[in-house]
Coordinates of C-alpha atoms in Angstrom, one line a residue:
Chain Y
M1 CA -7.2 -14.8 -15.6
Q2 CA -4.6 -16.0 -18.0
V3 CA -2.0 -13.1 -18.2
L4 CA -1.7 -13.2 -14.5
K5 CA -1.4 -17.1 -14.5
D6 CA 1.6 -16.7 -17.3
R7 CA 3.2 -14.4 -14.8
I8 CA 2.9 -16.3 -11.9
Q9 CA 4.6 -19.5 -14.1
E10 CA 7.0 -17.3 -15.6
Q11 CA 8.1 -15.4 -12.5
G12 CA 7.0 -17.0 -9.4
I13 CA 8.9 -18.9 -7.2
V14 CA 8.1 -21.8 -4.8
I15 CA 10.5 -21.5 -1.9
E16 CA 8.8 -23.8 0.7
P17 CA 6.3 -26.6 0.1
N18 CA 3.5 -24.2 0.5
I19 CA 4.9 -20.2 -0.1
L20 CA 4.8 -18.7 -3.6
K21 CA 7.1 -15.9 -3.9
V22 CA 5.7 -13.3 -6.2
D23 CA 7.5 -10.4 -5.4
N24 CA 8.8 -9.5 -8.8
F25 CA 5.5 -8.2 -10.0
L26 CA 2.9 -8.3 -7.1
N27 CA 4.2 -7.5 -3.8
H28 CA 7.4 -5.9 -3.6
Q29 CA 8.3 -4.8 -7.1
I30 CA 4.8 -3.9 -8.6
D31 CA 4.0 -4.1 -12.6
V32 CA 1.2 -1.0 -12.7
K33 CA 0.3 -2.3 -15.8
L34 CA -1.0 -5.7 -14.4
Y35 CA -2.5 -4.1 -11.8
E36 CA -4.6 -2.2 -13.9
Q37 CA -5.4 -5.3 -15.8
I38 CA -6.3 -6.9 -12.2
G39 CA -8.2 -4.0 -11.3
K40 CA -10.4 -4.1 -14.7
E41 CA -11.0 -8.0 -14.3
F42 CA -12.5 -7.5 -10.8
A43 CA -14.5 -4.5 -11.9
K44 CA -15.9 -6.9 -14.5
R45 CA -16.6 -10.0 -12.4
Y46 CA -18.5 -7.5 -9.9
Q47 CA -20.0 -5.6 -12.2
D48 CA -24.0 -6.9 -11.7
Q49 CA -23.5 -5.5 -7.9
K50 CA -23.6 -2.2 -6.2
I51 CA -20.7 -1.4 -4.5
D52 CA -20.2 1.5 -2.2
R53 CA -17.0 0.7 -0.8
I54 CA -13.7 -1.5 -1.2
L55 CA -11.8 -2.6 2.1
T56 CA -8.5 -4.3 1.9
V57 CA -5.7 -4.6 4.6
E58 CA -2.4 -3.2 4.6
A59 CA 0.1 -3.5 3.0
G60 CA -0.1 -5.8 -0.2
G61 CA -3.8 -5.1 -0.6
I62 CA -3.8 -1.0 -0.6
A63 CA -2.8 -0.3 -4.1
L64 CA -4.6 -3.4 -5.7
A65 CA -8.0 -2.1 -3.9
C66 CA -7.4 1.6 -5.7
F67 CA -6.9 0.0 -8.9
V68 CA -10.5 -1.7 -8.6
A69 CA -11.8 1.7 -7.6
Q70 CA -10.5 3.1 -10.7
A71 CA -11.9 0.4 -12.7
M72 CA -15.2 0.5 -11.0
E73 CA -16.5 4.1 -10.2
Y74 CA -14.0 5.5 -7.7
Q75 CA -15.6 4.4 -4.9
P76 CA -13.5 5.1 -1.3
V77 CA -10.8 2.5 -0.6
V78 CA -10.4 1.8 3.1
Y79 CA -7.7 -0.2 4.4
A80 CA -7.3 -2.0 7.7
K81 CA -4.3 -1.2 9.8
K82 CA -2.3 -3.8 11.4
D83 CA -1.6 -3.1 15.0
P84 CA 0.8 -5.4 17.1
S85 CA -0.6 -3.6 20.1
A86 CA -3.8 -4.8 22.1
I87 CA -4.8 -1.4 22.6
I88 CA -8.0 -0.5 20.7
S89 CA -10.1 2.5 21.3
D90 CA -13.9 2.7 21.1
D91 CA -13.7 4.5 17.7
V92 CA -12.4 1.6 15.8
Y93 CA -13.8 -2.1 14.5
Y94 CA -11.4 -4.6 15.1
A95 CA -10.4 -8.2 14.7
N96 CA -7.9 -10.4 15.8
V97 CA -6.2 -12.3 13.0
H98 CA -3.4 -15.2 13.3
S99 CA -0.9 -15.4 10.4
F100 CA 0.3 -18.5 9.8
T101 CA 3.3 -17.6 7.9
K102 CA 4.3 -15.1 10.4
K103 CA 3.3 -17.6 13.1
R104 CA 1.5 -14.8 15.3
D105 CA -1.6 -13.2 16.1
Y106 CA -2.2 -9.4 15.3
N107 CA -5.3 -7.1 15.4
I108 CA -6.6 -5.1 12.3
R109 CA -8.6 -2.2 12.8
V110 CA -10.6 0.3 10.9
D111 CA -11.7 4.0 12.2
K112 CA -15.5 3.3 12.5
R113 CA -15.8 6.7 10.2
F114 CA -15.0 4.8 7.2
I115 CA -17.8 1.9 7.1
N116 CA -21.3 3.2 7.1
E117 CA -24.4 1.0 7.9
N118 CA -25.5 -0.5 5.1
D119 CA -22.9 0.0 3.0
N120 CA -21.9 -2.8 0.2
V121 CA -18.7 -3.3 0.8
L122 CA -16.2 -5.4 -1.7
V123 CA -13.2 -7.0 -0.2
I124 CA -9.6 -6.8 -2.1
D125 CA -6.7 -9.1 -1.1
D126 CA -3.5 -10.1 -2.6
F127 CA -3.7 -14.1 -1.3
L128 CA -6.4 -16.2 0.2
A129 CA -4.8 -19.4 2.2
N130 CA -6.2 -20.0 5.5
G131 CA -8.7 -17.1 5.2
E132 CA -7.7 -15.5 8.4
A133 CA -7.4 -12.0 7.1
G134 CA -10.3 -12.3 5.1
L135 CA -12.7 -13.4 8.2
G136 CA -11.1 -10.8 10.1
L137 CA -12.0 -8.1 7.6
A138 CA -15.7 -9.7 7.2
K139 CA -16.0 -9.5 10.8
I140 CA -15.4 -5.7 10.6
V141 CA -17.9 -5.1 7.6
E142 CA -20.6 -7.4 9.9
E143 CA -20.0 -5.2 13.0
A144 CA -20.4 -2.2 11.2
K145 CA -24.1 -3.5 10.0
A146 CA -22.9 -3.2 6.5
N147 CA -23.1 -6.1 3.7
V148 CA -19.9 -8.1 2.3
V149 CA -20.8 -8.0 -1.3
G150 CA -18.1 -10.5 -2.0
F151 CA -14.3 -11.0 -2.1
G152 CA -11.7 -10.5 -4.6
I153 CA -8.2 -12.3 -4.6
V154 CA -5.6 -12.5 -6.7
I155 CA -3.6 -15.6 -5.6
E156 CA -5.8 -18.4 -4.0
K157 CA -4.2 -21.5 -2.7
G158 CA -7.0 -23.8 -3.6
F159 CA -5.4 -26.7 -1.2
Q160 CA -5.8 -24.2 1.8
P161 CA -9.2 -23.9 3.8
G162 CA -9.7 -20.0 3.0
R163 CA -12.5 -20.2 0.5
N164 CA -14.1 -22.8 2.4
K165 CA -14.2 -20.8 5.5
L166 CA -15.5 -18.0 3.5
E167 CA -18.1 -19.6 1.5
E168 CA -19.6 -21.5 4.7
H169 CA -20.5 -17.9 6.1
G170 CA -22.5 -17.7 2.6
Y171 CA -19.5 -14.8 0.9
R172 CA -18.8 -14.7 -2.7
V173 CA -15.0 -15.6 -3.6
E174 CA -14.0 -14.4 -6.8
S175 CA -9.9 -15.4 -7.4
L176 CA -8.0 -14.5 -10.5
A177 CA -5.6 -17.6 -10.1
I178 CA -6.3 -20.8 -8.0
I179 CA -3.4 -23.1 -7.3
D180 CA -4.0 -26.3 -7.0
E181 CA -0.8 -27.7 -5.9
F182 CA 2.9 -27.0 -6.2
K183 CA 4.5 -30.0 -7.8
N184 CA 8.1 -30.2 -8.1
G185 CA 8.9 -26.6 -7.6
E186 CA 6.3 -25.7 -10.5
V187 CA 2.7 -24.0 -10.2
V188 CA -0.3 -26.2 -11.0
F189 CA -3.2 -24.2 -11.5
K190 CA -7.0 -25.3 -11.1
Chain L
M1 CA -1.0 22.0 -5.2
Q2 CA -4.2 23.8 -4.4
V3 CA -6.7 20.9 -4.4
L4 CA -4.5 19.1 -1.8
K5 CA -4.2 22.2 0.4
D6 CA -7.9 22.6 0.3
R7 CA -8.6 19.3 0.8
I8 CA -6.1 19.3 4.0
Q9 CA -7.8 22.8 5.3
E10 CA -11.2 20.8 5.0
Q11 CA -10.7 17.5 6.5
G12 CA -7.4 17.4 8.3
I13 CA -7.3 17.4 11.7
V14 CA -4.5 18.7 13.7
I15 CA -4.6 16.2 17.0
E16 CA -1.3 17.4 19.0
P17 CA 0.8 20.1 18.4
N18 CA 2.9 18.3 15.5
I19 CA 0.4 15.6 14.5
L20 CA -2.1 16.1 11.3
K21 CA -4.7 13.4 10.9
V22 CA -5.3 13.6 7.1
D23 CA -6.8 9.5 7.5
N24 CA -10.0 10.9 5.6
F25 CA -8.7 10.7 2.1
L26 CA -4.8 10.0 2.3
N27 CA -4.0 7.1 4.6
H28 CA -6.5 4.9 6.0
Q29 CA -9.4 5.8 3.6
I30 CA -8.2 6.8 0.2
D31 CA -9.6 9.0 -2.3
V32 CA -8.4 7.7 -5.4
K33 CA -9.3 10.6 -7.9
L34 CA -7.2 12.6 -5.7
Y35 CA -4.5 9.8 -5.7
E36 CA -4.6 10.1 -9.8
Q37 CA -4.1 14.0 -9.5
I38 CA -1.2 13.6 -7.1
G39 CA 0.4 11.3 -9.3
K40 CA -0.1 13.9 -12.1
E41 CA 1.7 16.6 -10.3
F42 CA 4.5 14.6 -9.7
A43 CA 5.0 13.4 -13.2
K44 CA 4.5 17.1 -14.2
R45 CA 7.3 18.3 -11.9
Y46 CA 9.7 15.6 -13.0
Q47 CA 8.8 15.6 -16.5
D48 CA 12.4 16.9 -17.5
Q49 CA 14.1 13.7 -15.8
K50 CA 14.8 10.4 -16.9
I51 CA 13.4 7.9 -14.3
D52 CA 14.0 4.3 -14.4
R53 CA 12.4 3.1 -11.3
I54 CA 10.1 4.5 -8.3
L55 CA 10.7 3.7 -4.8
T56 CA 8.8 4.3 -1.6
V57 CA 8.0 2.4 1.7
E58 CA 5.1 0.8 2.9
A59 CA 2.5 0.8 3.7
G60 CA 1.2 4.9 2.9
G61 CA 3.6 5.2 0.1
I62 CA 2.8 2.2 -1.9
A63 CA -0.5 3.1 -4.0
L64 CA 1.1 6.8 -4.3
A65 CA 3.7 5.4 -5.9
C66 CA 1.6 3.1 -8.3
F67 CA -0.4 6.2 -9.5
V68 CA 2.9 8.5 -10.1
A69 CA 4.0 5.4 -12.5
Q70 CA 0.5 5.4 -14.0
A71 CA 1.3 9.1 -14.7
M72 CA 4.8 8.6 -16.2
E73 CA 5.8 5.6 -18.2
Y74 CA 4.8 2.7 -16.1
Q75 CA 8.2 2.5 -14.6
P76 CA 8.6 -0.4 -12.1
V77 CA 7.5 0.8 -8.3
V78 CA 9.3 -0.8 -5.6
Y79 CA 8.4 -0.7 -2.0
A80 CA 10.8 -1.1 0.8
K81 CA 9.5 -3.7 3.7
K82 CA 9.5 -2.7 7.2
D83 CA 11.2 -5.2 9.3
P84 CA 11.2 -5.0 13.2
S85 CA 13.3 -8.0 13.5
A86 CA 17.3 -7.7 13.3
I87 CA 17.9 -10.6 10.6
I88 CA 18.9 -9.2 7.4
S89 CA 20.3 -11.3 4.6
D90 CA 22.9 -10.7 2.1
D91 CA 20.5 -10.2 -0.6
V92 CA 19.0 -7.3 0.5
Y93 CA 19.9 -3.4 0.6
Y94 CA 18.5 -2.4 4.2
A95 CA 18.6 0.8 5.9
N96 CA 18.1 1.6 9.9
V97 CA 15.4 4.2 10.6
H98 CA 14.2 5.9 13.6
S99 CA 10.3 7.0 14.0
F100 CA 9.6 10.1 15.9
T101 CA 6.0 9.0 15.8
K102 CA 6.1 5.5 17.2
K103 CA 9.7 6.1 19.2
R104 CA 11.3 3.2 17.9
D105 CA 13.8 2.3 15.2
Y106 CA 13.1 0.0 12.6
N107 CA 14.8 -1.6 9.5
I108 CA 13.7 -1.0 6.0
R109 CA 14.7 -3.6 3.3
V110 CA 14.8 -3.5 -0.7
D111 CA 16.0 -7.0 -2.2
K112 CA 18.8 -6.4 -4.3
R113 CA 16.8 -7.7 -7.8
F114 CA 15.1 -4.7 -7.5
I115 CA 17.2 -1.9 -8.0
N116 CA 19.9 -2.0 -10.7
E117 CA 23.0 0.1 -10.8
N118 CA 22.5 3.3 -12.7
D119 CA 19.1 3.2 -12.3
N120 CA 17.5 6.6 -11.9
V121 CA 15.1 6.5 -8.8
L122 CA 12.5 8.7 -7.9
V123 CA 11.6 8.4 -4.3
I124 CA 7.7 9.0 -3.2
D125 CA 6.2 9.5 0.3
D126 CA 3.4 10.4 1.9
F127 CA 5.0 12.5 4.4
L128 CA 8.3 14.2 5.1
A129 CA 9.1 15.3 8.6
N130 CA 12.2 14.5 10.6
G131 CA 13.7 12.9 6.9
E132 CA 14.7 9.7 8.6
A133 CA 12.4 7.4 6.1
G134 CA 13.6 9.5 2.9
L135 CA 17.3 9.4 4.5
G136 CA 16.8 5.6 4.7
L137 CA 15.6 5.2 1.0
A138 CA 18.4 7.2 -0.2
K139 CA 21.1 5.1 1.4
I140 CA 19.4 2.2 -0.2
V141 CA 19.6 3.6 -3.8
E142 CA 23.2 4.9 -3.4
E143 CA 24.2 1.3 -2.3
A144 CA 23.0 -0.2 -5.1
K145 CA 24.9 2.2 -6.8
A146 CA 21.7 3.9 -8.4
N147 CA 21.1 7.7 -8.6
V148 CA 18.5 9.8 -6.5
V149 CA 16.3 11.8 -9.1
G150 CA 14.6 13.4 -6.5
F151 CA 11.9 13.2 -3.7
G152 CA 8.3 13.5 -4.4
I153 CA 6.7 14.2 -1.3
V154 CA 2.7 14.8 -0.4
I155 CA 2.8 16.7 2.6
E156 CA 5.8 18.3 4.3
K157 CA 6.2 19.7 7.7
G158 CA 8.0 22.7 6.8
F159 CA 8.9 23.3 10.3
Q160 CA 10.7 20.1 11.0
P161 CA 14.3 19.4 9.8
G162 CA 13.5 16.8 6.9
R163 CA 14.1 19.0 4.0
N164 CA 17.0 20.3 4.9
K165 CA 18.6 16.9 5.9
L166 CA 17.8 15.8 2.2
E167 CA 19.2 18.9 0.4
E168 CA 22.6 18.8 2.3
H169 CA 23.0 15.7 0.7
G170 CA 22.1 17.5 -2.7
Y171 CA 18.6 15.8 -3.3
R172 CA 16.0 17.5 -4.9
V173 CA 12.6 17.6 -2.9
E174 CA 9.3 18.4 -4.6
S175 CA 6.3 18.6 -1.8
L176 CA 2.7 19.4 -2.9
A177 CA 1.8 21.1 0.3
I178 CA 4.1 22.6 2.8
I179 CA 2.8 23.3 6.1
D180 CA 4.5 26.2 8.2
E181 CA 2.8 26.0 11.0
F182 CA 0.1 24.5 13.1
K183 CA -1.9 27.5 14.6
N184 CA -4.8 27.3 17.1
G185 CA -5.4 24.0 15.6
E186 CA -5.7 25.3 11.9
V187 CA -3.0 24.5 9.1
V188 CA -1.0 27.1 8.0
F189 CA 0.6 26.8 4.3
K190 CA 4.0 28.0 3.4

């Protein structure tokens, strides 16, 4: 998605060997027009699929998932909540997720009322790097006996193993910008 | 806002003396059409005001603020991040907020790049109860030498002191549904 790649080149900041800061338009300050374009792009890429529900995880994915629903057919959006506590009730699906950036584990959970058996679920997230959050969301969908239609990722770090892990499970992955490497503080796309 | 009140009556669940669960359409599963209507209603209520920026706090406020921007003039949306750590850099505005529901304090922070001096800022949030988050967001706006145009609240607990605290500071508060009390597990609106 060229408009997104241009934006990353112009305003993204490479702050550590592997960290890209895009807080100017994606995940602290939000450019709502860009979010609309992102929503429409995912709607286009998955237009061949029946989608009953859009799943994401707080906080960065929520608004993105809403604009995907708006560009599709106003499917219900569900966001997994992050819960640092170990207390999990019987009424939720949950998955344990390791965050490499925050160097800790956390649980993500979805109330069982919000995924139905046989639902076709599109998973949306802002980043794909190690694939931990993605696998956690997919585990939740599978436990609900629903189907993962695929993943819609805004920025993929192509040099990290996330895509491989998801594809090994047979999941389709659509990313709008795939980063090949960071070179001298610049972003190189695939 | 009648459509919202109807929805709360139909699907809201009073689970404790003071807690209303609206996770079916507002803050776990999201009805995007309702979010659009909420955005349009805030746009209408603040149509007499010049607004440069929309501020909220993660996670519940983010998508709401985006739909307000969409219904207005695509102003930049900024969401304060919640940070349990005490480490605060010089580059952020922050406020300490006490959560009565979670019984703990946390910091909310906004990068200084994302509020400009003299900006007219509309603050959006899903709930107003004790007003702690609202006061924290207002403190951040004031520290940036920007102006709080007002608050746009989806559900206000009218029996708690949030509105009074905000109005004491001279802030305008627009709430789409004001709850007067919970009576025998039912919601009574003002």
